[in-house]
């Protein structure tokens, strides 16, 4: 993705569903700066036509991006890249706090709770760091 340009490629042979490919590529573009805050996304129908997907597939991706705070929809004005970093940071901090409190209630000590998080991160990200 070059600055100010949305380029999405759908791989029909990929393990991820097309809506997830759309979601991931837009989220990565927003995080990486290729899609700056305020960048206007194509309409759901427009992007669906461009990619050869059903409108519901793109709408599902947009809804997930909105739920994650990556985009914001402004009614008839369209969907735009949001200031996602701050929203994501707040959500992750809240999730971490919830986890820490729950782990303590379950009787895990600090090292056991941290080890569980590290295992989950390795399983999700597929790396050791």
CSV table of N, CA, C and O in Angstrom, one decimal:
chain,number,residue,atom,x,y,z
A,1,UNK,N,0.8,-1.2,0.0
A,1,UNK,CA,0.0,0.0,0.0
A,1,UNK,C,0.9,1.2,0.0
A,1,UNK,O,1.7,1.4,0.9
A,2,UNK,N,0.7,2.1,-1.0
A,2,UNK,CA,1.5,3.3,-1.0
A,2,UNK,C,0.6,4.4,-0.2
A,2,UNK,O,-0.6,4.2,-0.1
A,3,UNK,N,1.2,5.5,0.2
A,3,UNK,CA,0.4,6.4,1.0
A,3,UNK,C,-0.8,6.9,0.2
A,3,UNK,O,-0.7,7.1,-1.0
A,4,UNK,N,-1.9,7.1,0.8
A,4,UNK,CA,-3.1,7.6,0.3
A,4,UNK,C,-3.8,6.7,-0.8
A,4,UNK,O,-4.6,7.1,-1.5
A,5,UNK,N,-3.3,5.4,-0.9
A,5,UNK,CA,-3.9,4.5,-1.8
A,5,UNK,C,-4.3,3.2,-1.1
A,5,UNK,O,-3.5,2.6,-0.4
A,6,UNK,N,-5.5,2.7,-1.4
A,6,UNK,CA,-5.9,1.5,-0.8
A,6,UNK,C,-5.8,0.4,-1.9
A,6,UNK,O,-6.4,0.5,-3.0
A,7,UNK,N,-4.9,-0.6,-1.7
A,7,UNK,CA,-4.7,-1.7,-2.6
A,7,UNK,C,-4.9,-3.0,-1.8
A,7,UNK,O,-4.2,-3.2,-0.8
A,8,UNK,N,-5.9,-3.7,-2.1
A,8,UNK,CA,-6.2,-5.0,-1.4
A,8,UNK,C,-6.2,-6.1,-2.5
A,8,UNK,O,-6.8,-6.0,-3.5
A,9,UNK,N,-5.5,-7.2,-2.1
A,9,UNK,CA,-5.5,-8.3,-2.9
A,9,UNK,C,-6.1,-9.5,-2.2
A,9,UNK,O,-5.7,-9.8,-1.0
A,10,UNK,N,-7.0,-10.1,-2.8
A,10,UNK,CA,-7.7,-11.3,-2.2
A,10,UNK,C,-7.1,-12.6,-2.8
A,10,UNK,O,-7.1,-12.7,-4.1
A,11,UNK,N,-6.6,-13.4,-2.0
A,11,UNK,CA,-6.1,-14.7,-2.4
A,11,UNK,C,-7.1,-15.8,-2.2
A,11,UNK,O,-7.4,-16.2,-1.0
A,12,UNK,N,-7.7,-16.3,-3.2
A,12,UNK,CA,-8.8,-17.3,-3.1
A,12,UNK,C,-8.3,-18.6,-2.4
A,12,UNK,O,-9.0,-19.4,-1.9
A,13,UNK,N,-6.9,-18.9,-2.5
A,13,UNK,CA,-6.4,-20.1,-1.9
A,13,UNK,C,-5.9,-19.9,-0.5
A,13,UNK,O,-5.4,-20.8,0.1
A,14,UNK,N,-6.0,-18.7,0.0
A,14,UNK,CA,-5.5,-18.4,1.4
A,14,UNK,C,-6.4,-19.1,2.4
A,14,UNK,O,-7.5,-19.4,2.2
A,15,UNK,N,-5.8,-19.4,3.6
A,15,UNK,CA,-6.5,-20.0,4.7
A,15,UNK,C,-7.5,-19.1,5.3
A,15,UNK,O,-8.6,-19.5,5.7
A,16,UNK,N,-7.2,-17.8,5.3
A,16,UNK,CA,-8.2,-16.8,5.8
A,16,UNK,C,-9.3,-16.5,4.8
A,16,UNK,O,-9.1,-16.4,3.6
A,17,UNK,N,-10.5,-16.3,5.4
A,17,UNK,CA,-11.7,-16.0,4.5
A,17,UNK,C,-11.4,-14.6,3.9
A,17,UNK,O,-10.7,-13.8,4.4
A,18,UNK,N,-12.1,-14.4,2.8
A,18,UNK,CA,-11.9,-13.1,2.1
A,18,UNK,C,-12.2,-11.9,3.0
A,18,UNK,O,-11.5,-10.9,3.0
A,19,UNK,N,-13.3,-11.9,3.9
A,19,UNK,CA,-13.5,-10.8,4.8
A,19,UNK,C,-12.4,-10.5,5.7
A,19,UNK,O,-12.0,-9.4,6.0
A,20,UNK,N,-11.7,-11.6,6.2
A,20,UNK,CA,-10.6,-11.5,7.1
A,20,UNK,C,-9.4,-10.9,6.3
A,20,UNK,O,-8.6,-10.1,6.9
A,21,UNK,N,-9.2,-11.3,5.1
A,21,UNK,CA,-8.1,-10.7,4.3
A,21,UNK,C,-8.3,-9.2,4.1
A,21,UNK,O,-7.4,-8.4,4.2
A,22,UNK,N,-9.6,-8.8,3.8
A,22,UNK,CA,-9.9,-7.3,3.7
A,22,UNK,C,-9.6,-6.6,5.0
A,22,UNK,O,-8.9,-5.6,5.1
A,23,UNK,N,-10.1,-7.2,6.1
A,23,UNK,CA,-9.9,-6.6,7.4
A,23,UNK,C,-8.5,-6.5,7.8
A,23,UNK,O,-8.0,-5.4,8.2
A,24,UNK,N,-7.7,-7.5,7.6
A,24,UNK,CA,-6.3,-7.5,7.9
A,24,UNK,C,-5.5,-6.5,7.1
A,24,UNK,O,-4.7,-5.7,7.7
A,25,UNK,N,-5.8,-6.4,5.8
A,25,UNK,CA,-5.0,-5.5,5.0
A,25,UNK,C,-5.3,-4.1,5.3
A,25,UNK,O,-4.4,-3.2,5.3
A,26,UNK,N,-6.6,-3.8,5.6
A,26,UNK,CA,-6.9,-2.4,6.0
A,26,UNK,C,-6.3,-2.0,7.3
A,26,UNK,O,-5.7,-1.0,7.5
A,27,UNK,N,-6.4,-3.0,8.3
A,27,UNK,CA,-5.8,-2.7,9.6
A,27,UNK,C,-4.3,-2.5,9.5
A,27,UNK,O,-3.8,-1.6,10.2
A,28,UNK,N,-3.6,-3.3,8.8
A,28,UNK,CA,-2.2,-3.2,8.6
A,28,UNK,C,-1.8,-1.9,7.9
A,28,UNK,O,-0.8,-1.2,8.3
A,29,UNK,N,-2.6,-1.5,6.9
A,29,UNK,CA,-2.4,-0.2,6.3
A,29,UNK,C,-2.5,1.0,7.2
A,29,UNK,O,-1.8,1.9,7.2
A,30,UNK,N,-3.5,0.9,8.1
A,30,UNK,CA,-3.7,1.9,9.1
A,30,UNK,C,-2.6,2.0,10.1
A,30,UNK,O,-2.1,3.0,10.4
A,31,UNK,N,-2.2,0.8,10.6
A,31,UNK,CA,-1.2,0.7,11.6
A,31,UNK,C,0.2,1.2,11.0
A,31,UNK,O,1.0,1.8,11.7
A,32,UNK,N,0.4,0.8,9.8
A,32,UNK,CA,1.7,1.1,9.1
A,32,UNK,C,1.8,2.5,8.6
A,32,UNK,O,2.9,2.9,8.1
A,33,UNK,N,0.7,3.2,8.6
A,33,UNK,CA,0.8,4.6,8.1
A,33,UNK,C,0.5,4.7,6.6
A,33,UNK,O,0.4,5.8,6.1
A,34,UNK,N,0.3,3.6,5.9
A,34,UNK,CA,0.0,3.7,4.5
A,34,UNK,C,-1.4,4.3,4.3
A,34,UNK,O,-1.7,4.8,3.2
A,35,UNK,N,-2.3,4.1,5.3
A,35,UNK,CA,-3.6,4.7,5.3
A,35,UNK,C,-3.7,5.6,6.5
A,35,UNK,O,-3.9,5.2,7.6
A,36,UNK,N,-3.5,6.9,6.2
A,36,UNK,CA,-3.5,7.9,7.3
A,36,UNK,C,-4.8,8.1,8.0
A,36,UNK,O,-5.9,7.8,7.4
A,37,UNK,N,-4.8,8.6,9.2
A,37,UNK,CA,-6.0,9.0,9.9
A,37,UNK,C,-6.8,9.9,9.0
A,37,UNK,O,-6.3,10.8,8.4
A,38,UNK,N,-8.1,9.6,8.8
A,38,UNK,CA,-9.0,10.5,8.0
A,38,UNK,C,-9.1,10.0,6.6
A,38,UNK,O,-9.9,10.5,5.8
A,39,UNK,N,-8.3,9.0,6.2
A,39,UNK,CA,-8.4,8.5,4.8
A,39,UNK,C,-9.8,7.9,4.6
A,39,UNK,O,-10.3,7.1,5.4
A,40,UNK,N,-10.4,8.3,3.5
A,40,UNK,CA,-11.8,7.8,3.2
A,40,UNK,C,-11.7,6.5,2.4
A,40,UNK,O,-11.1,6.4,1.4
A,41,UNK,N,-12.4,5.5,3.0
A,41,UNK,CA,-12.4,4.2,2.4
A,41,UNK,C,-13.5,4.2,1.3
A,41,UNK,O,-14.5,4.9,1.4
A,42,UNK,N,-13.3,3.3,0.3
A,42,UNK,CA,-14.4,3.1,-0.7
A,42,UNK,C,-15.7,2.7,0.0
A,42,UNK,O,-15.7,2.1,1.1
A,43,UNK,N,-16.8,2.9,-0.7
A,43,UNK,CA,-18.1,2.4,-0.2
A,43,UNK,C,-18.0,0.8,-0.1
A,43,UNK,O,-17.2,0.2,-0.8
A,44,UNK,N,-18.8,0.2,0.7
A,44,UNK,CA,-18.9,-1.2,0.7
A,44,UNK,C,-19.1,-1.8,-0.6
A,44,UNK,O,-18.4,-2.7,-1.1
A,45,UNK,N,-20.1,-1.3,-1.3
A,45,UNK,CA,-20.4,-1.8,-2.7
A,45,UNK,C,-19.3,-1.6,-3.7
A,45,UNK,O,-19.0,-2.4,-4.5
A,46,UNK,N,-18.7,-0.4,-3.6
A,46,UNK,CA,-17.6,-0.1,-4.5
A,46,UNK,C,-16.4,-1.0,-4.3
A,46,UNK,O,-15.9,-1.5,-5.3
A,47,UNK,N,-16.0,-1.2,-3.1
A,47,UNK,CA,-14.9,-2.1,-2.8
A,47,UNK,C,-15.3,-3.6,-3.2
A,47,UNK,O,-14.4,-4.3,-3.7
A,48,UNK,N,-16.5,-4.0,-2.9
A,48,UNK,CA,-16.9,-5.3,-3.2
A,48,UNK,C,-16.9,-5.6,-4.7
A,48,UNK,O,-16.3,-6.6,-5.2
A,49,UNK,N,-17.3,-4.6,-5.5
A,49,UNK,CA,-17.2,-4.7,-6.9
A,49,UNK,C,-15.8,-4.8,-7.4
A,49,UNK,O,-15.5,-5.6,-8.3
A,50,UNK,N,-15.0,-3.9,-6.9
A,50,UNK,CA,-13.6,-3.9,-7.3
A,50,UNK,C,-12.8,-5.2,-7.0
A,50,UNK,O,-12.0,-5.7,-7.8
A,51,UNK,N,-13.2,-5.8,-5.9
A,51,UNK,CA,-12.5,-7.1,-5.4
A,51,UNK,C,-13.2,-8.3,-5.9
A,51,UNK,O,-12.7,-9.4,-5.8
A,52,UNK,N,-14.4,-8.2,-6.5
A,52,UNK,CA,-15.2,-9.3,-7.0
A,52,UNK,C,-15.8,-10.1,-5.8
A,52,UNK,O,-15.9,-11.4,-5.9
A,53,UNK,N,-16.1,-9.4,-4.7
A,53,UNK,CA,-16.7,-10.1,-3.6
A,53,UNK,C,-18.1,-9.6,-3.4
A,53,UNK,O,-18.6,-8.6,-3.9
A,54,UNK,N,-18.9,-10.4,-2.5
A,54,UNK,CA,-20.2,-9.9,-2.2
A,54,UNK,C,-20.1,-8.7,-1.3
A,54,UNK,O,-19.2,-8.6,-0.4
A,55,UNK,N,-21.1,-7.9,-1.4
A,55,UNK,CA,-21.1,-6.7,-0.5
A,55,UNK,C,-21.2,-7.0,1.0
A,55,UNK,O,-20.5,-6.4,1.8
A,56,UNK,N,-21.8,-8.1,1.3
A,56,UNK,CA,-21.9,-8.6,2.7
A,56,UNK,C,-20.5,-8.9,3.3
A,56,UNK,O,-20.2,-8.8,4.4
A,57,UNK,N,-19.6,-9.5,2.4
A,57,UNK,CA,-18.3,-9.8,2.8
A,57,UNK,C,-17.5,-8.6,3.2
A,57,UNK,O,-16.9,-8.5,4.2
A,58,UNK,N,-17.6,-7.5,2.4
A,58,UNK,CA,-16.9,-6.3,2.7
A,58,UNK,C,-17.5,-5.6,3.9
A,58,UNK,O,-16.8,-5.1,4.8
A,59,UNK,N,-18.9,-5.7,4.0
A,59,UNK,CA,-19.5,-5.1,5.1
A,59,UNK,C,-19.1,-5.7,6.4
A,59,UNK,O,-18.9,-5.1,7.4
A,60,UNK,N,-18.9,-7.0,6.4
A,60,UNK,CA,-18.5,-7.8,7.6
A,60,UNK,C,-17.1,-7.3,8.0
A,60,UNK,O,-16.8,-7.1,9.2
A,61,UNK,N,-16.2,-7.1,7.0
A,61,UNK,CA,-14.9,-6.6,7.3
A,61,UNK,C,-14.9,-5.2,7.9
A,61,UNK,O,-14.2,-4.9,8.9
A,62,UNK,N,-15.7,-4.3,7.3
A,62,UNK,CA,-15.9,-3.0,7.8
A,62,UNK,C,-16.4,-3.0,9.3
A,62,UNK,O,-16.0,-2.2,10.1
A,63,UNK,N,-17.4,-3.8,9.5
A,63,UNK,CA,-18.0,-3.9,10.9
A,63,UNK,C,-16.9,-4.3,11.9
A,63,UNK,O,-16.8,-3.8,13.0
A,64,UNK,N,-16.1,-5.3,11.5
A,64,UNK,CA,-15.0,-5.8,12.4
A,64,UNK,C,-14.0,-4.7,12.6
A,64,UNK,O,-13.5,-4.5,13.8
A,65,UNK,N,-13.7,-3.9,11.6
A,65,UNK,CA,-12.7,-2.8,11.7
A,65,UNK,C,-13.3,-1.7,12.6
A,65,UNK,O,-12.5,-1.1,13.4
A,66,UNK,N,-14.5,-1.5,12.5
A,66,UNK,CA,-15.2,-0.4,13.3
A,66,UNK,C,-15.2,-0.9,14.7
A,66,UNK,O,-14.9,-0.1,15.7
A,67,UNK,N,-15.5,-2.2,15.0
A,67,UNK,CA,-15.5,-2.7,16.3
A,67,UNK,C,-14.1,-2.6,17.0
A,67,UNK,O,-14.0,-2.4,18.2
A,68,UNK,N,-13.1,-2.8,16.2
A,68,UNK,CA,-11.7,-2.7,16.6
A,68,UNK,C,-11.2,-1.3,16.8
A,68,UNK,O,-10.1,-1.0,17.2
A,69,UNK,N,-12.0,-0.3,16.3
A,69,UNK,CA,-11.6,1.1,16.4
A,69,UNK,C,-10.6,1.5,15.3
A,69,UNK,O,-10.0,2.6,15.4
A,70,UNK,N,-10.5,0.7,14.3
A,70,UNK,CA,-9.6,1.0,13.2
A,70,UNK,C,-10.2,2.0,12.2
A,70,UNK,O,-9.6,2.9,11.7
A,71,UNK,N,-11.5,1.9,12.0
A,71,UNK,CA,-12.3,2.8,11.1
A,71,UNK,C,-13.4,3.4,11.9
A,71,UNK,O,-13.9,2.8,12.9
A,72,UNK,N,-14.0,4.5,11.4
A,72,UNK,CA,-15.2,5.0,11.9
A,72,UNK,C,-16.1,5.3,10.7
A,72,UNK,O,-15.6,5.7,9.7
A,73,UNK,N,-17.4,5.0,10.9
A,73,UNK,CA,-18.4,5.3,9.9
A,73,UNK,C,-19.1,6.5,10.3
A,73,UNK,O,-19.6,6.7,11.4
A,74,UNK,N,-19.2,7.5,9.3
A,74,UNK,CA,-19.9,8.7,9.6
A,74,UNK,C,-21.2,8.8,8.7
A,74,UNK,O,-21.3,9.7,7.9
A,75,UNK,N,-22.0,7.9,8.9
A,75,UNK,CA,-23.3,7.9,8.2
A,75,UNK,C,-23.1,7.9,6.7
A,75,UNK,O,-22.3,7.2,6.1
A,76,UNK,N,-23.8,8.8,6.0
A,76,UNK,CA,-23.8,9.0,4.6
A,76,UNK,C,-22.5,9.5,4.1
A,76,UNK,O,-22.2,9.5,2.9
A,77,UNK,N,-21.6,10.0,5.0
A,77,UNK,CA,-20.4,10.6,4.5
A,77,UNK,C,-19.3,9.5,4.3
A,77,UNK,O,-18.3,9.7,3.6
A,78,UNK,N,-19.5,8.3,4.8
A,78,UNK,CA,-18.7,7.2,4.5
A,78,UNK,C,-17.9,6.7,5.7
A,78,UNK,O,-18.1,7.0,6.8
A,79,UNK,N,-16.9,5.8,5.4
A,79,UNK,CA,-16.0,5.2,6.4
A,79,UNK,C,-14.6,5.8,6.2
A,79,UNK,O,-14.1,5.9,5.1
A,80,UNK,N,-14.0,6.0,7.4
A,80,UNK,CA,-12.7,6.7,7.4
A,80,UNK,C,-11.8,5.9,8.4
A,80,UNK,O,-12.2,5.4,9.4
A,81,UNK,N,-10.5,6.0,8.1
A,81,UNK,CA,-9.5,5.5,9.0
A,81,UNK,C,-9.5,6.3,10.3
A,81,UNK,O,-9.5,7.6,10.2
A,82,UNK,N,-9.6,5.7,11.4
A,82,UNK,CA,-9.7,6.4,12.7
A,82,UNK,C,-8.3,6.5,13.3
A,82,UNK,O,-7.4,5.8,12.9
A,83,UNK,N,-8.2,7.2,14.4
A,83,UNK,CA,-7.0,7.3,15.2
A,83,UNK,C,-6.9,6.0,16.0
A,83,UNK,O,-7.2,6.0,17.2
A,84,UNK,N,-6.6,4.9,15.3
A,84,UNK,CA,-6.8,3.5,15.9
A,84,UNK,C,-5.8,3.2,17.0
A,84,UNK,O,-6.1,2.5,17.9
A,85,UNK,N,-4.6,3.8,16.9
A,85,UNK,CA,-3.6,3.5,17.9
A,85,UNK,C,-4.1,3.7,19.3
A,85,UNK,O,-4.0,2.9,20.2
A,86,UNK,N,-4.7,4.9,19.6
A,86,UNK,CA,-5.1,5.2,20.9
A,86,UNK,C,-6.2,4.3,21.4
A,86,UNK,O,-6.2,3.8,22.5
A,87,UNK,N,-7.2,4.0,20.5
A,87,UNK,CA,-8.3,3.2,20.8
A,87,UNK,C,-7.8,1.8,21.1
A,87,UNK,O,-8.3,1.1,22.1
A,88,UNK,N,-6.9,1.3,20.3
A,88,UNK,CA,-6.4,-0.1,20.4
A,88,UNK,C,-5.6,-0.2,21.7
A,88,UNK,O,-5.7,-1.2,22.5
A,89,UNK,N,-4.8,0.8,22.0
A,89,UNK,CA,-4.0,0.8,23.3
A,89,UNK,C,-4.9,0.8,24.5
A,89,UNK,O,-4.7,0.0,25.4
A,90,UNK,N,-6.0,1.5,24.5
A,90,UNK,CA,-6.9,1.6,25.6
A,90,UNK,C,-7.6,0.2,25.8
A,90,UNK,O,-7.8,-0.3,26.9
A,91,UNK,N,-8.0,-0.4,24.6
A,91,UNK,CA,-8.7,-1.7,24.7
A,91,UNK,C,-7.8,-2.8,25.2
A,91,UNK,O,-8.2,-3.6,26.0
A,92,UNK,N,-6.6,-2.8,24.7
A,92,UNK,CA,-5.6,-3.8,25.2
A,92,UNK,C,-5.3,-3.6,26.6
A,92,UNK,O,-5.2,-4.6,27.4
A,93,UNK,N,-5.1,-2.4,27.1
A,93,UNK,CA,-4.9,-2.1,28.5
A,93,UNK,C,-6.0,-2.6,29.4
A,93,UNK,O,-5.8,-3.2,30.4
A,94,UNK,N,-7.2,-2.4,28.9
A,94,UNK,CA,-8.4,-2.8,29.7
A,94,UNK,C,-8.5,-4.4,29.7
A,94,UNK,O,-8.8,-5.0,30.8
A,95,UNK,N,-8.2,-5.0,28.6
A,95,UNK,CA,-8.2,-6.5,28.6
A,95,UNK,C,-7.1,-7.0,29.5
A,95,UNK,O,-7.3,-8.0,30.2
A,96,UNK,N,-5.9,-6.4,29.5
A,96,UNK,CA,-4.8,-6.9,30.3
A,96,UNK,C,-5.2,-6.7,31.8
A,96,UNK,O,-4.9,-7.7,32.6
A,97,UNK,N,-5.8,-5.6,32.1
A,97,UNK,CA,-6.2,-5.4,33.5
A,97,UNK,C,-7.2,-6.5,33.9
A,97,UNK,O,-7.1,-7.1,35.0
A,98,UNK,N,-8.2,-6.8,33.1
A,98,UNK,CA,-9.2,-7.8,33.4
A,98,UNK,C,-8.5,-9.1,33.6
A,98,UNK,O,-8.9,-9.9,34.5
A,99,UNK,N,-7.6,-9.5,32.7
A,99,UNK,CA,-6.9,-10.7,32.8
A,99,UNK,C,-6.1,-10.8,34.1
A,99,UNK,O,-6.2,-11.8,34.8
A,100,UNK,N,-5.4,-9.8,34.4
A,100,UNK,CA,-4.6,-9.8,35.6
A,100,UNK,C,-5.4,-10.0,36.9
A,100,UNK,O,-5.1,-10.8,37.7
A,101,UNK,N,-6.5,-9.3,36.9
A,101,UNK,CA,-7.4,-9.5,38.1
A,101,UNK,C,-8.0,-10.9,38.2
A,101,UNK,O,-8.1,-11.5,39.2
A,102,UNK,N,-8.4,-11.4,37.0
A,102,UNK,CA,-8.9,-12.8,37.0
A,102,UNK,C,-7.9,-13.8,37.4
A,102,UNK,O,-8.1,-14.7,38.1
A,103,UNK,N,-6.7,-13.7,36.8
A,103,UNK,CA,-5.6,-14.6,37.2
A,103,UNK,C,-5.3,-14.6,38.7
A,103,UNK,O,-5.1,-15.6,39.3
A,104,UNK,N,-5.3,-13.4,39.3
A,104,UNK,CA,-5.1,-13.3,40.7
A,104,UNK,C,-6.2,-14.0,41.5
A,104,UNK,O,-5.9,-14.7,42.5
A,105,UNK,N,-7.4,-13.7,41.1
A,105,UNK,CA,-8.6,-14.4,41.8
A,105,UNK,C,-8.5,-15.9,41.7
A,105,UNK,O,-8.9,-16.6,42.6
A,106,UNK,N,-7.9,-16.4,40.6
A,106,UNK,CA,-7.8,-17.9,40.4
A,106,UNK,C,-6.6,-18.4,41.1
A,106,UNK,O,-6.4,-19.6,41.1
A,107,UNK,N,-5.8,-17.5,41.8
A,107,UNK,CA,-4.7,-18.0,42.6
A,107,UNK,C,-3.4,-18.1,41.9
A,107,UNK,O,-2.4,-18.7,42.4
A,108,UNK,N,-3.3,-17.6,40.6
A,108,UNK,CA,-2.0,-17.7,39.9
A,108,UNK,C,-1.1,-16.6,40.5
A,108,UNK,O,-1.5,-15.5,40.8
A,109,UNK,N,0.2,-17.0,40.6
A,109,UNK,CA,1.2,-16.0,41.0
A,109,UNK,C,1.6,-15.2,39.8
A,109,UNK,O,1.2,-15.6,38.7
A,110,UNK,N,2.4,-14.2,40.0
A,110,UNK,CA,2.8,-13.3,38.9
A,110,UNK,C,3.5,-14.1,37.7
A,110,UNK,O,3.1,-13.9,36.6
A,111,UNK,N,4.4,-15.0,38.1
A,111,UNK,CA,5.1,-15.7,37.1
A,111,UNK,C,4.2,-16.6,36.3
A,111,UNK,O,4.4,-16.8,35.1
A,112,UNK,N,3.3,-17.3,36.9
A,112,UNK,CA,2.3,-18.2,36.3
A,112,UNK,C,1.4,-17.4,35.3
A,112,UNK,O,1.1,-17.8,34.2
A,113,UNK,N,0.9,-16.3,35.8
A,113,UNK,CA,0.1,-15.4,35.0
A,113,UNK,C,0.8,-14.9,33.7
A,113,UNK,O,0.3,-14.9,32.6
A,114,UNK,N,2.1,-14.5,33.9
A,114,UNK,CA,2.9,-14.0,32.8
A,114,UNK,C,3.2,-15.1,31.8
A,114,UNK,O,3.1,-14.9,30.6
A,115,UNK,N,3.5,-16.3,32.3
A,115,UNK,CA,3.7,-17.5,31.5
A,115,UNK,C,2.5,-17.8,30.6
A,115,UNK,O,2.7,-18.1,29.4
A,116,UNK,N,1.3,-17.7,31.2
A,116,UNK,CA,0.1,-18.0,30.4
A,116,UNK,C,-0.1,-17.0,29.3
A,116,UNK,O,-0.4,-17.3,28.2
A,117,UNK,N,0.2,-15.7,29.6
A,117,UNK,CA,0.1,-14.7,28.5
A,117,UNK,C,1.2,-14.9,27.4
A,117,UNK,O,0.9,-14.9,26.2
A,118,UNK,N,2.4,-15.3,27.8
A,118,UNK,CA,3.5,-15.5,26.8
A,118,UNK,C,3.1,-16.7,26.0
A,118,UNK,O,3.3,-16.7,24.8
A,119,UNK,N,2.5,-17.8,26.6
A,119,UNK,CA,2.1,-18.9,25.8
A,119,UNK,C,1.0,-18.5,24.8
A,119,UNK,O,1.0,-18.9,23.6
A,120,UNK,N,0.1,-17.7,25.2
A,120,UNK,CA,-1.0,-17.3,24.3
A,120,UNK,C,-0.5,-16.4,23.2
A,120,UNK,O,-0.9,-16.5,22.0
A,121,UNK,N,0.5,-15.5,23.5
A,121,UNK,CA,1.1,-14.7,22.5
A,121,UNK,C,1.8,-15.6,21.4
A,121,UNK,O,1.8,-15.3,20.2
A,122,UNK,N,2.6,-16.5,21.9
A,122,UNK,CA,3.3,-17.4,21.0
A,122,UNK,C,2.3,-18.2,20.1
A,122,UNK,O,2.6,-18.3,18.9
A,123,UNK,N,1.2,-18.7,20.7
A,123,UNK,CA,0.2,-19.4,19.9
A,123,UNK,C,-0.4,-18.5,18.9
A,123,UNK,O,-0.7,-18.9,17.7
A,124,UNK,N,-0.6,-17.2,19.2
A,124,UNK,CA,-1.3,-16.3,18.3
A,124,UNK,C,-0.4,-15.7,17.3
A,124,UNK,O,-0.7,-15.7,16.1
A,125,UNK,N,0.8,-15.3,17.7
A,125,UNK,CA,1.7,-14.7,16.8
A,125,UNK,C,2.7,-15.6,16.1
A,125,UNK,O,3.3,-15.3,15.1
A,126,UNK,N,2.8,-16.8,16.7
A,126,UNK,CA,3.7,-17.8,16.1
A,126,UNK,C,5.2,-17.6,16.3
A,126,UNK,O,6.0,-18.2,15.6
A,127,UNK,N,5.6,-16.7,17.2
A,127,UNK,CA,7.0,-16.5,17.4
A,127,UNK,C,7.3,-16.3,18.9
A,127,UNK,O,6.4,-16.3,19.7
A,128,UNK,N,8.5,-16.2,19.2
A,128,UNK,CA,9.0,-16.1,20.6
A,128,UNK,C,9.2,-14.6,21.0
A,128,UNK,O,9.7,-14.3,22.0
A,129,UNK,N,8.8,-13.7,20.1
A,129,UNK,CA,9.0,-12.3,20.5
A,129,UNK,C,8.7,-11.4,19.5
A,129,UNK,O,8.7,-10.3,19.3
